[in-house]
XYZ file of C-alpha atoms in Angstrom:
332
model
C -21.129 -0.011 -17.036
C -17.937 -1.627 -17.899
C -16.069 -2.265 -14.977
C -12.186 -4.706 -15.808
C -13.038 -7.827 -13.804
C -11.211 -10.680 -11.811
C -13.153 -13.979 -12.634
C -10.512 -16.389 -12.416
C -6.542 -16.248 -10.222
C -4.463 -15.473 -11.689
C -2.165 -12.257 -13.400
C -3.928 -9.107 -15.058
C -4.194 -12.134 -18.898
C -6.179 -12.569 -16.456
C -8.748 -9.520 -16.702
C -12.071 -8.914 -18.598
C -13.577 -5.687 -19.699
C -17.942 -6.058 -18.516
C -20.101 -4.583 -19.142
C -22.456 -4.493 -15.733
C -26.155 -3.062 -15.130
C -25.091 0.841 -13.487
C -25.041 -0.359 -9.560
C -27.437 2.231 -7.085
C -26.502 3.356 -3.759
C -27.558 1.851 -0.857
C -27.969 3.753 2.462
C -25.480 5.160 3.439
C -23.874 5.349 0.737
C -23.235 6.777 -3.058
C -22.320 6.468 -6.169
C -19.138 8.030 -8.062
C -18.478 8.910 -12.148
C -15.058 7.762 -11.543
C -12.968 9.241 -14.046
C -10.057 8.308 -12.748
C -7.996 5.484 -11.547
C -4.821 4.959 -9.247
C -2.639 1.335 -10.021
C -1.136 0.691 -7.087
C 1.157 -2.991 -5.630
C -1.384 -4.703 -3.967
C -3.572 -4.286 -6.509
C -1.068 -7.097 -8.618
C -1.457 -9.376 -5.356
C -5.322 -9.280 -5.139
C -6.154 -10.556 -8.683
C -3.782 -13.342 -7.087
C -5.258 -14.361 -4.498
C -2.233 -13.720 -2.359
C -3.456 -10.630 -0.489
C -4.985 -10.373 3.349
C -8.335 -9.129 1.618
C -9.762 -12.041 -0.804
C -13.029 -10.297 -2.402
C -15.502 -13.278 -3.887
C -14.554 -12.805 -7.614
C -16.083 -11.598 -10.125
C -15.093 -8.492 -9.284
C -12.848 -5.582 -10.201
C -9.956 -5.046 -8.700
C -8.721 -0.299 -8.083
C -8.628 0.800 -5.325
C -7.843 3.989 -5.667
C -10.651 6.533 -7.321
C -11.430 9.652 -8.490
C -14.589 11.045 -9.550
C -17.426 12.677 -9.732
C -20.803 11.916 -7.268
C -23.912 11.149 -9.511
C -26.675 9.727 -6.822
C -26.837 9.896 -3.147
C -28.078 7.128 -0.534
C -30.646 7.275 1.675
C -28.962 9.462 4.787
C -25.946 11.069 3.090
C -26.366 14.892 3.883
C -22.565 15.587 3.223
C -21.919 15.157 -0.344
C -23.805 16.849 -3.495
C -24.231 15.396 -6.649
C -21.249 16.858 -9.009
C -19.464 17.164 -5.454
C -15.666 16.223 -7.444
C -13.788 13.466 -4.153
C -11.230 10.702 -4.191
C -11.464 7.179 -2.532
C -10.120 4.811 -1.373
C -12.342 1.356 -1.836
C -9.667 -1.762 -1.453
C -11.343 -2.874 -4.444
C -14.110 -2.094 -7.651
C -12.458 0.606 -8.582
C -11.528 -0.690 -12.154
C -14.366 0.432 -13.150
C -16.482 3.365 -14.472
C -19.300 3.573 -11.550
C -18.563 2.148 -7.947
C -21.093 2.730 -4.884
C -19.468 3.338 -1.638
C -19.944 4.367 1.519
C -20.397 7.721 1.590
C -17.273 8.510 4.925
C -14.800 6.924 2.133
C -15.696 10.078 -0.115
C -13.303 12.826 0.516
C -13.706 16.413 -0.769
C -10.688 17.412 -3.554
C -8.837 20.509 -3.853
C -10.859 22.061 -7.410
C -7.470 22.905 -8.888
C -6.606 18.970 -8.291
C -6.869 16.549 -11.817
C -8.994 13.477 -11.118
C -5.503 11.925 -12.490
C -3.852 13.174 -9.675
C -6.214 12.485 -7.531
C -6.646 9.449 -8.355
C -2.828 8.929 -7.358
C -2.452 10.811 -3.860
C -3.884 9.012 -0.833
C -2.726 5.906 -0.599
C 1.025 6.934 -1.820
C 1.284 10.123 0.128
C -1.477 8.852 3.076
C 0.726 5.458 3.004
C 4.134 7.417 3.459
C 3.273 9.701 5.247
C 1.759 7.638 8.000
C 5.597 6.055 7.629
C 7.091 8.714 8.332
C 5.188 11.031 10.786
C 3.481 8.654 12.445
C 5.727 5.346 12.707
C 9.509 7.065 11.824
C 9.193 11.047 14.106
C 11.138 12.428 10.722
C 12.950 15.040 12.046
C 14.340 18.082 9.932
C 18.273 17.718 9.618
C 17.764 13.161 9.789
C 19.325 11.078 7.534
C 16.456 8.728 5.333
C 16.828 6.266 3.059
C 14.419 4.582 0.090
C 14.677 1.139 -0.278
C 12.115 0.820 -3.908
C 12.345 4.761 -4.487
C 11.108 5.114 -7.476
C 8.070 3.324 -6.791
C 4.516 5.112 -6.039
C 4.820 5.070 -2.463
C 8.624 6.071 -2.801
C 8.342 8.491 -4.631
C 5.455 9.146 -2.202
C 8.805 9.277 0.661
C 11.391 11.613 -1.424
C 9.542 14.369 -1.958
C 7.482 13.987 2.158
C 10.954 13.648 3.233
C 12.672 16.895 1.437
C 9.091 19.026 2.214
C 9.572 17.385 6.058
C 14.185 19.302 5.746
C 15.716 15.188 5.930
C 18.506 15.023 4.076
C 17.266 11.843 1.684
C 18.692 8.656 0.347
C 17.322 7.019 -2.396
C 17.826 3.843 -3.674
C 16.508 1.984 -7.017
C 18.160 -0.902 -9.099
C 19.055 1.828 -12.234
C 20.221 3.948 -13.731
C 16.825 5.726 -15.288
C 15.098 4.949 -10.965
C 18.182 7.325 -10.020
C 17.397 10.496 -12.495
C 14.323 9.842 -11.688
C 14.227 9.591 -7.651
C 17.396 13.090 -8.654
C 14.593 15.357 -10.422
C 11.693 15.059 -8.032
C 14.533 15.898 -4.737
C 17.094 13.276 -4.061
C 20.149 14.632 -1.847
C 21.428 11.441 -3.251
C 21.349 8.200 -5.055
C 22.602 4.397 -5.230
C 21.986 1.772 -7.064
C 21.756 -2.235 -5.814
C 21.583 -5.582 -7.040
C 18.209 -6.867 -9.287
C 19.363 -9.508 -7.021
C 19.937 -9.336 -3.013
C 20.817 -13.304 -2.457
C 23.887 -12.923 -1.762
C 25.810 -12.505 1.488
C 28.804 -10.411 -1.373
C 25.655 -8.525 -2.330
C 24.148 -7.574 1.218
C 28.153 -6.037 2.263
C 27.958 -4.639 -0.745
C 24.362 -2.804 -0.597
C 25.542 -2.297 3.273
C 28.761 -0.609 2.304
C 26.727 1.725 -0.304
C 24.541 3.647 2.508
C 26.664 3.732 5.169
C 29.832 5.868 2.709
C 26.355 7.601 1.898
C 25.000 8.460 4.974
C 27.997 9.241 6.889
C 29.506 8.407 9.885
C 26.170 9.194 11.990
C 24.693 6.950 9.819
C 20.229 6.006 8.788
C 17.579 7.820 11.228
C 15.132 6.501 9.475
C 14.941 3.714 6.759
C 11.800 2.983 4.686
C 11.467 -0.398 3.595
C 9.294 -0.939 0.167
C 10.675 -3.740 -0.741
C 11.509 -6.459 1.803
C 13.153 -9.375 1.004
C 17.538 -9.707 1.339
C 18.228 -5.860 0.659
C 16.477 -5.792 4.292
C 19.524 -6.553 6.632
C 21.857 -4.791 4.506
C 20.079 -0.993 6.040
C 19.566 -2.836 9.550
C 23.724 -2.643 9.804
C 23.551 0.773 8.554
C 21.071 2.205 11.063
C 21.522 4.484 13.421
C 21.664 4.603 17.194
C 18.229 5.149 17.713
C 17.363 4.734 13.769
C 13.756 3.958 12.541
C 13.920 1.085 10.497
C 10.672 0.981 8.639
C 8.181 -2.070 7.845
C 6.242 -1.296 4.023
C 5.773 -4.096 1.777
C 7.841 -7.074 0.750
C 7.648 -7.738 -3.633
C 11.020 -9.554 -3.361
C 10.387 -11.665 -0.061
C 9.833 -11.776 3.658
C 12.863 -10.485 5.324
C 15.103 -12.759 7.828
C 16.373 -10.457 10.180
C 19.152 -10.768 12.585
C 17.209 -9.838 16.127
C 21.018 -9.529 17.981
C 21.064 -6.340 15.497
C 18.374 -4.150 17.019
C 20.003 -5.215 20.043
C 23.362 -3.669 18.792
C 22.406 -0.255 16.647
C 19.671 0.553 19.313
C 17.172 0.120 16.737
C 13.760 0.149 16.598
C 11.763 -2.208 13.953
C 8.596 -0.870 13.357
C 5.690 -1.927 11.548
C 3.930 0.141 8.704
C -0.311 -0.514 8.678
C -1.334 2.173 6.755
C -4.625 0.927 5.688
C -5.745 -0.271 9.271
C -4.144 3.062 11.032
C -6.776 4.438 8.876
C -9.403 2.341 10.555
C -8.831 2.388 13.566
C -7.821 6.226 14.300
C -9.852 7.936 11.424
C -9.153 11.324 12.781
C -5.097 11.726 13.111
C -6.153 9.550 9.414
C -7.890 13.297 8.586
C -5.689 15.305 9.949
C -2.986 14.120 7.804
C -5.206 14.195 4.607
C -5.406 17.838 5.250
C -1.891 18.190 5.867
C -0.330 16.966 2.515
C -4.070 18.743 0.435
C -1.776 21.770 1.867
C 2.008 20.271 0.454
C -0.109 19.741 -2.608
C -0.987 23.541 -3.137
C 1.655 25.019 -1.418
C 3.690 22.726 -5.012
C 5.369 20.862 -2.495
C 3.985 17.003 -3.385
C 2.190 16.000 -6.519
C 1.954 12.234 -7.754
C 4.566 11.536 -10.222
C 2.831 9.912 -12.739
C 4.789 8.597 -15.549
C 2.232 6.177 -17.827
C -1.484 6.698 -17.794
C -4.031 3.657 -19.272
C -6.853 3.526 -20.414
C -9.549 1.305 -18.774
C -9.555 -1.254 -21.268
C -5.253 -1.017 -20.895
C -5.793 -1.983 -17.403
C -4.017 -5.713 -17.492
C -0.951 -3.171 -19.357
C -0.828 -1.581 -16.690
C -0.899 -4.234 -14.348
C 2.294 -5.620 -15.824
C 3.986 -2.330 -16.327
C 3.689 -2.874 -11.902
C 4.833 -6.090 -12.435
C 7.529 -6.490 -14.491
C 8.679 -3.591 -11.448
C 9.637 -1.274 -14.250
C 6.863 1.970 -13.067
C 8.484 4.968 -12.184
C 5.968 6.171 -9.273
C 2.503 6.103 -10.135
C 0.339 4.312 -12.555
C -3.281 6.220 -13.197
C -6.262 4.542 -16.104
C -8.425 6.632 -16.804
C -12.398 6.065 -17.491
C -13.939 7.477 -21.730
């Protein structure tokens, strides 16, 4: 098998293509022949030792895969060799073969390409849990999405529309705004690349208020953090829900009085932990998401595809915040 391994702390350039012995399944495990691996922002953090999960080196990043079952371990009865699956692996996905616990594997619809499957569960799982379980998004709500052109942001646009919301997509360029409109956003706004000054923050808040209208934003989906959070909270509706999803721009400092003045909620979204704590709810959400996919209401927006050997280039695209939608690796 081949794998792109992180052998030293650092950026994408530190990854090394390596040949390893093929894995064998342990008890309760299956071996997957990986056809595609989705890239996600935590991959860029993990190789720098900046993520909450710090695997021992050498390790392959890659927390999201799709492929076929090629070997079964002892005690596995609900999967068969040849089954087409997707899985969350935490890490290890940038490889041609992976051994995983069988419970992690989810069978995929016959008509779903491996590339779509590898770019499905992390973004749609996160965004559906955020909007449905944490944000209680309702038909007719106004939904604002920060970082709307990224993987989870694009998924939130599609899901917001499927759930009947009016969607405002906030992004950093006209190119990204065009992308968001193409996938269903009702309105777009372009914010400054740097949000350190009070003037820039006031301008963002004014933009949001102008598009949201007098009632404000019912649900805000913040996958950016940093100086972008406070201006959005200032534009929240009464009883609004501000969803804390990610911090590529840094961890924001939010004045607590804003939550009081707006009578709004600031709600954490830790989807990975929720999957472990409530697997039944996750399974129900996945059923809903597969239904939406087969109905054509959601589809991973894959903007770039790279072979395994170019994993460093793919991760750099995410590092530079140039990726729109999803980026995928394909295995030869």
